PDB file of C-alpha atoms in Angstrom:
ATOM      1  CA  MET A   1      38.155  25.271   2.087  1.00  0.00           C
ATOM      2  CA  LYS A   2      36.026  24.087   4.746  1.00  0.00           C
ATOM      3  CA  SER A   3      36.729  21.270   6.916  1.00  0.00           C
ATOM      4  CA  GLY A   4      34.511  17.986   6.080  1.00  0.00           C
ATOM      5  CA  TRP A   5      33.512  19.588   2.386  1.00  0.00           C
ATOM      6  CA  ILE A   6      34.889  17.576  -0.357  1.00  0.00           C
ATOM      7  CA  SER A   7      36.336  19.691  -3.310  1.00  0.00           C
ATOM      8  CA  TRP A   8      36.403  18.482  -6.755  1.00  0.00           C
ATOM      9  CA  GLN A   9      36.881  19.903 -10.144  1.00  0.00           C
ATOM     10  CA  LEU A  10      35.458  18.783 -13.544  1.00  0.00           C
ATOM     11  CA  PRO A  11      38.323  18.993 -16.210  1.00  0.00           C
ATOM     12  CA  LYS A  12      37.925  22.183 -17.955  1.00  0.00           C
ATOM     13  CA  SER A  13      37.857  20.430 -21.368  1.00  0.00           C
ATOM     14  CA  LEU A  14      34.660  18.630 -20.167  1.00  0.00           C
ATOM     15  CA  ILE A  15      32.985  21.753 -19.044  1.00  0.00           C
ATOM     16  CA  CYS A  16      33.669  23.744 -22.184  1.00  0.00           C
ATOM     17  CA  GLU A  17      32.411  20.156 -24.164  1.00  0.00           C
ATOM     18  CA  ARG A  18      29.057  20.132 -21.892  1.00  0.00           C
ATOM     19  CA  ILE A  19      28.731  24.241 -22.579  1.00  0.00           C
ATOM     20  CA  GLN A  20      28.958  23.364 -26.417  1.00  0.00           C
ATOM     21  CA  ASP A  21      26.651  20.447 -26.209  1.00  0.00           C
ATOM     22  CA  MET A  22      24.068  22.794 -24.522  1.00  0.00           C
ATOM     23  CA  LYS A  23      24.375  25.636 -27.169  1.00  0.00           C
ATOM     24  CA  GLU A  24      24.075  22.968 -29.807  1.00  0.00           C
ATOM     25  CA  PHE A  25      20.955  21.676 -28.340  1.00  0.00           C
ATOM     26  CA  TYR A  26      19.224  25.215 -28.176  1.00  0.00           C
ATOM     27  CA  GLU A  27      20.422  26.286 -31.526  1.00  0.00           C
ATOM     28  CA  THR A  28      18.644  23.122 -33.043  1.00  0.00           C
ATOM     29  CA  TYR A  29      15.311  23.488 -30.723  1.00  0.00           C
ATOM     30  CA  LYS A  30      15.052  27.142 -29.962  1.00  0.00           C
ATOM     31  CA  VAL A  31      11.862  27.299 -32.579  1.00  0.00           C
ATOM     32  CA  TYR A  32      10.128  24.758 -30.343  1.00  0.00           C
ATOM     33  CA  LEU A  33      11.263  26.344 -27.150  1.00  0.00           C
ATOM     34  CA  THR A  34       8.585  28.766 -26.894  1.00  0.00           C
ATOM     35  CA  ARG A  35       6.553  29.935 -23.922  1.00  0.00           C
ATOM     36  CA  LYS A  36       3.425  28.698 -25.328  1.00  0.00           C
ATOM     37  CA  ASN A  37       4.879  25.099 -25.991  1.00  0.00           C
ATOM     38  CA  LEU A  38       6.723  25.066 -22.635  1.00  0.00           C
ATOM     39  CA  GLU A  39       3.395  25.790 -20.710  1.00  0.00           C
ATOM     40  CA  ILE A  40       1.696  23.029 -22.784  1.00  0.00           C
ATOM     41  CA  VAL A  41       4.648  20.492 -21.679  1.00  0.00           C
ATOM     42  CA  ALA A  42       4.236  21.768 -18.092  1.00  0.00           C
ATOM     43  CA  LEU A  43       0.486  21.181 -18.173  1.00  0.00           C
ATOM     44  CA  ILE A  44       0.928  17.601 -19.543  1.00  0.00           C
ATOM     45  CA  VAL A  45       3.427  16.706 -16.923  1.00  0.00           C
ATOM     46  CA  MET A  46       1.174  17.956 -14.125  1.00  0.00           C
ATOM     47  CA  ILE A  47      -1.966  16.150 -15.601  1.00  0.00           C
ATOM     48  CA  LEU A  48       0.058  13.073 -15.995  1.00  0.00           C
ATOM     49  CA  SER A  49       1.262  13.613 -12.305  1.00  0.00           C
ATOM     50  CA  VAL A  50      -2.351  13.686 -10.941  1.00  0.00           C
ATOM     51  CA  LEU A  51      -3.611  10.661 -13.193  1.00  0.00           C
ATOM     52  CA  MET A  52      -0.772   8.695 -11.494  1.00  0.00           C
ATOM     53  CA  VAL A  53      -1.955   9.496  -7.965  1.00  0.00           C
ATOM     54  CA  PHE A  54      -5.543   8.843  -8.880  1.00  0.00           C
ATOM     55  CA  LEU A  55      -4.533   5.331 -10.807  1.00  0.00           C
ATOM     56  CA  SER A  56      -2.488   4.367  -7.632  1.00  0.00           C
ATOM     57  CA  ALA A  57      -5.620   4.449  -5.778  1.00  0.00           C
ATOM     58  CA  ILE A  58      -7.664   2.366  -7.657  1.00  0.00           C
ATOM     59  CA  PRO A  59      -8.134  -1.247  -6.386  1.00  0.00           C
ATOM     60  CA  GLY A  60      -6.797  -4.053  -7.966  1.00  0.00           C
ATOM     61  CA  GLN A  61      -6.281  -8.018  -7.162  1.00  0.00           C
ATOM     62  CA  GLY A  62      -2.849  -8.959  -5.900  1.00  0.00           C
ATOM     63  CA  ALA A  63      -0.576 -10.975  -3.687  1.00  0.00           C
ATOM     64  CA  LEU A  64       1.521  -9.783  -0.935  1.00  0.00           C
ATOM     65  CA  THR A  65       4.233 -11.521   1.275  1.00  0.00           C
ATOM     66  CA  LEU A  66       4.916 -10.067   4.281  1.00  0.00           C
ATOM     67  CA  ASP A  67       7.443 -10.691   7.213  1.00  0.00           C
ATOM     68  CA  LYS A  68       9.898 -12.740   5.407  1.00  0.00           C
ATOM     69  CA  GLY A  69       7.283 -15.117   4.007  1.00  0.00           C
ATOM     70  CA  SER A  70       5.328 -15.417   7.451  1.00  0.00           C
ATOM     71  CA  ILE A  71       2.262 -13.796   6.320  1.00  0.00           C
ATOM     72  CA  ARG A  72       0.422 -14.408   2.915  1.00  0.00           C
ATOM     73  CA  TYR A  73      -2.140 -12.254   1.504  1.00  0.00           C
ATOM     74  CA  ASN A  74      -4.397 -12.655  -1.768  1.00  0.00           C
ATOM     75  CA  GLY A  75      -7.149 -10.031  -2.344  1.00  0.00           C
ATOM     76  CA  THR A  76      -7.790  -6.567  -3.166  1.00  0.00           C
ATOM     77  CA  LEU A  77      -4.837  -4.124  -2.911  1.00  0.00           C
ATOM     78  CA  VAL A  78      -5.042  -0.303  -2.890  1.00  0.00           C
ATOM     79  CA  ARG A  79      -1.777   1.567  -2.681  1.00  0.00           C
ATOM     80  CA  GLY A  80       0.035  -1.567  -1.851  1.00  0.00           C
ATOM     81  CA  LYS A  81      -2.064  -1.980   1.109  1.00  0.00           C
ATOM     82  CA  MET A  82      -4.567  -4.852   1.932  1.00  0.00           C
ATOM     83  CA  ASN A  83      -7.815  -2.951   1.208  1.00  0.00           C
ATOM     84  CA  GLY A  84     -11.262  -4.798   0.449  1.00  0.00           C
ATOM     85  CA  LYS A  85     -11.851  -8.351   0.442  1.00  0.00           C
ATOM     86  CA  GLY A  86      -9.163 -10.735   0.790  1.00  0.00           C
ATOM     87  CA  THR A  87      -7.605 -13.731   2.785  1.00  0.00           C
ATOM     88  CA  VAL A  88      -4.530 -13.595   4.571  1.00  0.00           C
ATOM     89  CA  THR A  89      -2.544 -16.824   5.987  1.00  0.00           C
ATOM     90  CA  PHE A  90      -0.415 -16.859   8.570  1.00  0.00           C
ATOM     91  CA  LYS A  91       3.048 -19.212   9.011  1.00  0.00           C
ATOM     92  CA  ASN A  92       1.269 -21.133  11.922  1.00  0.00           C
ATOM     93  CA  GLY A  93      -1.809 -22.069   9.798  1.00  0.00           C
ATOM     94  CA  ASP A  94      -4.200 -19.431  11.107  1.00  0.00           C
ATOM     95  CA  THR A  95      -6.340 -17.658   8.328  1.00  0.00           C
ATOM     96  CA  TYR A  96      -8.610 -14.766   8.087  1.00  0.00           C
ATOM     97  CA  THR A  97     -10.866 -14.212   5.179  1.00  0.00           C
ATOM     98  CA  GLY A  98     -12.958 -11.020   5.040  1.00  0.00           C
ATOM     99  CA  ASN A  99     -12.550  -7.320   4.779  1.00  0.00           C
ATOM    100  CA  PHE A 100      -9.647  -5.184   5.413  1.00  0.00           C
ATOM    101  CA  VAL A 101      -8.926  -1.462   5.593  1.00  0.00           C
ATOM    102  CA  ASN A 102      -5.364  -0.059   5.745  1.00  0.00           C
ATOM    103  CA  GLY A 103      -3.802  -3.459   6.195  1.00  0.00           C
ATOM    104  CA  SER A 104      -6.164  -4.489   9.246  1.00  0.00           C
ATOM    105  CA  PHE A 105      -9.080  -6.761   9.684  1.00  0.00           C
ATOM    106  CA  SER A 106     -12.036  -4.440   9.630  1.00  0.00           C
ATOM    107  CA  GLY A 107     -15.559  -5.172   8.751  1.00  0.00           C
ATOM    108  CA  TYR A 108     -17.033  -8.525   8.688  1.00  0.00           C
ATOM    109  CA  GLY A 109     -14.759 -11.677   8.447  1.00  0.00           C
ATOM    110  CA  LYS A 110     -13.910 -14.984   9.798  1.00  0.00           C
ATOM    111  CA  PHE A 111     -10.605 -16.156  11.521  1.00  0.00           C
ATOM    112  CA  LYS A 112      -9.795 -19.784  11.568  1.00  0.00           C
ATOM    113  CA  ALA A 113      -6.959 -20.877  14.071  1.00  0.00           C
ATOM    114  CA  LYS A 114      -4.867 -23.595  13.227  1.00  0.00           C
ATOM    115  CA  ASP A 115      -5.909 -25.056  17.057  1.00  0.00           C
ATOM    116  CA  GLY A 116      -9.550 -25.335  15.784  1.00  0.00           C
ATOM    117  CA  TRP A 117     -11.139 -22.391  17.316  1.00  0.00           C
ATOM    118  CA  THR A 118     -12.972 -19.781  14.986  1.00  0.00           C
ATOM    119  CA  TYR A 119     -14.705 -16.228  15.259  1.00  0.00           C
ATOM    120  CA  GLU A 120     -16.957 -15.204  12.553  1.00  0.00           C
ATOM    121  CA  GLY A 121     -18.207 -11.767  12.757  1.00  0.00           C
ATOM    122  CA  TYR A 122     -17.256  -7.706  12.888  1.00  0.00           C
ATOM    123  CA  PHE A 123     -13.763  -6.692  13.428  1.00  0.00           C
ATOM    124  CA  VAL A 124     -12.300  -3.220  13.955  1.00  0.00           C
ATOM    125  CA  ASN A 125      -8.300  -2.602  13.775  1.00  0.00           C
ATOM    126  CA  GLY A 126      -7.867  -6.308  13.832  1.00  0.00           C
ATOM    127  CA  GLN A 127      -9.690  -7.016  16.828  1.00  0.00           C
ATOM    128  CA  PRO A 128     -13.576  -8.805  17.111  1.00  0.00           C
ATOM    129  CA  GLU A 129     -15.876  -5.868  17.586  1.00  0.00           C
ATOM    130  CA  GLY A 130     -19.605  -5.724  17.603  1.00  0.00           C
ATOM    131  CA  LYS A 131     -21.992  -8.880  16.930  1.00  0.00           C
ATOM    132  CA  GLY A 132     -19.918 -12.108  16.186  1.00  0.00           C
ATOM    133  CA  THR A 133     -19.629 -15.927  17.056  1.00  0.00           C
ATOM    134  CA  LEU A 134     -16.784 -17.437  18.646  1.00  0.00           C
ATOM    135  CA  THR A 135     -16.637 -21.485  18.343  1.00  0.00           C
ATOM    136  CA  THR A 136     -14.186 -22.934  20.568  1.00  0.00           C
ATOM    137  CA  GLU A 137     -12.081 -26.084  19.617  1.00  0.00           C
ATOM    138  CA  ALA A 138     -14.220 -28.341  22.067  1.00  0.00           C
ATOM    139  CA  ASN A 139     -17.308 -26.702  19.878  1.00  0.00           C
ATOM    140  CA  VAL A 140     -18.453 -24.480  22.654  1.00  0.00           C
ATOM    141  CA  VAL A 141     -20.356 -21.626  20.948  1.00  0.00           C
ATOM    142  CA  TYR A 142     -20.039 -17.917  22.232  1.00  0.00           C
ATOM    143  CA  LYS A 143     -23.053 -15.857  20.089  1.00  0.00           C
ATOM    144  CA  GLY A 144     -23.189 -12.105  21.110  1.00  0.00           C
ATOM    145  CA  THR A 145     -21.374  -8.785  21.085  1.00  0.00           C
ATOM    146  CA  PHE A 146     -17.531  -8.432  21.390  1.00  0.00           C
ATOM    147  CA  LYS A 147     -15.725  -5.263  22.472  1.00  0.00           C
ATOM    148  CA  GLN A 148     -12.011  -4.952  21.724  1.00  0.00           C
ATOM    149  CA  GLY A 149     -11.736  -8.560  21.352  1.00  0.00           C
ATOM    150  CA  ILE A 150     -13.459  -9.806  24.424  1.00  0.00           C
ATOM    151  CA  TYR A 151     -16.879 -11.336  24.687  1.00  0.00           C
ATOM    152  CA  GLN A 152     -19.593  -9.230  26.204  1.00  0.00           C
ATOM    153  CA  ASN A 153     -22.829 -10.787  26.590  1.00  0.00           C
ATOM    154  CA  ALA A 154     -25.206 -13.414  24.909  1.00  0.00           C
ATOM    155  CA  HIS A 155     -27.861 -12.501  22.295  1.00  0.00           C
TER     156      HIS A 155
END
């Protein structure tokens, strides 16, 4: 025996019992175990597998709790990820309402910080990107283009 390998044996009576069970099963159902029937069963299993893949990709409404409860999401889920429209609420009170793609802010949305500032506009991969409006807690408004979260210019 090689070192590191575990060797075990079933009792001979148990092996004989299982072989006998298999023989009885075969004798009972051999009329149904034709090639044609087995092909039909295999086809049904394949079709069900494909359906499960497609059905799991259908968007549905749901809720997620992430990072031990510090992030809560309500909205559209696809394959267990935030996809489509929804709202995420962070433990510190910040919220984002808008579009999500694969779990990130993407598309049009509004981010409201607990501190009082807001950004409303377009996001790409979780950052302001494109046209948007940033309103500070002092009510100063920056309306224009953002690139990777940084204000670029006025309208």
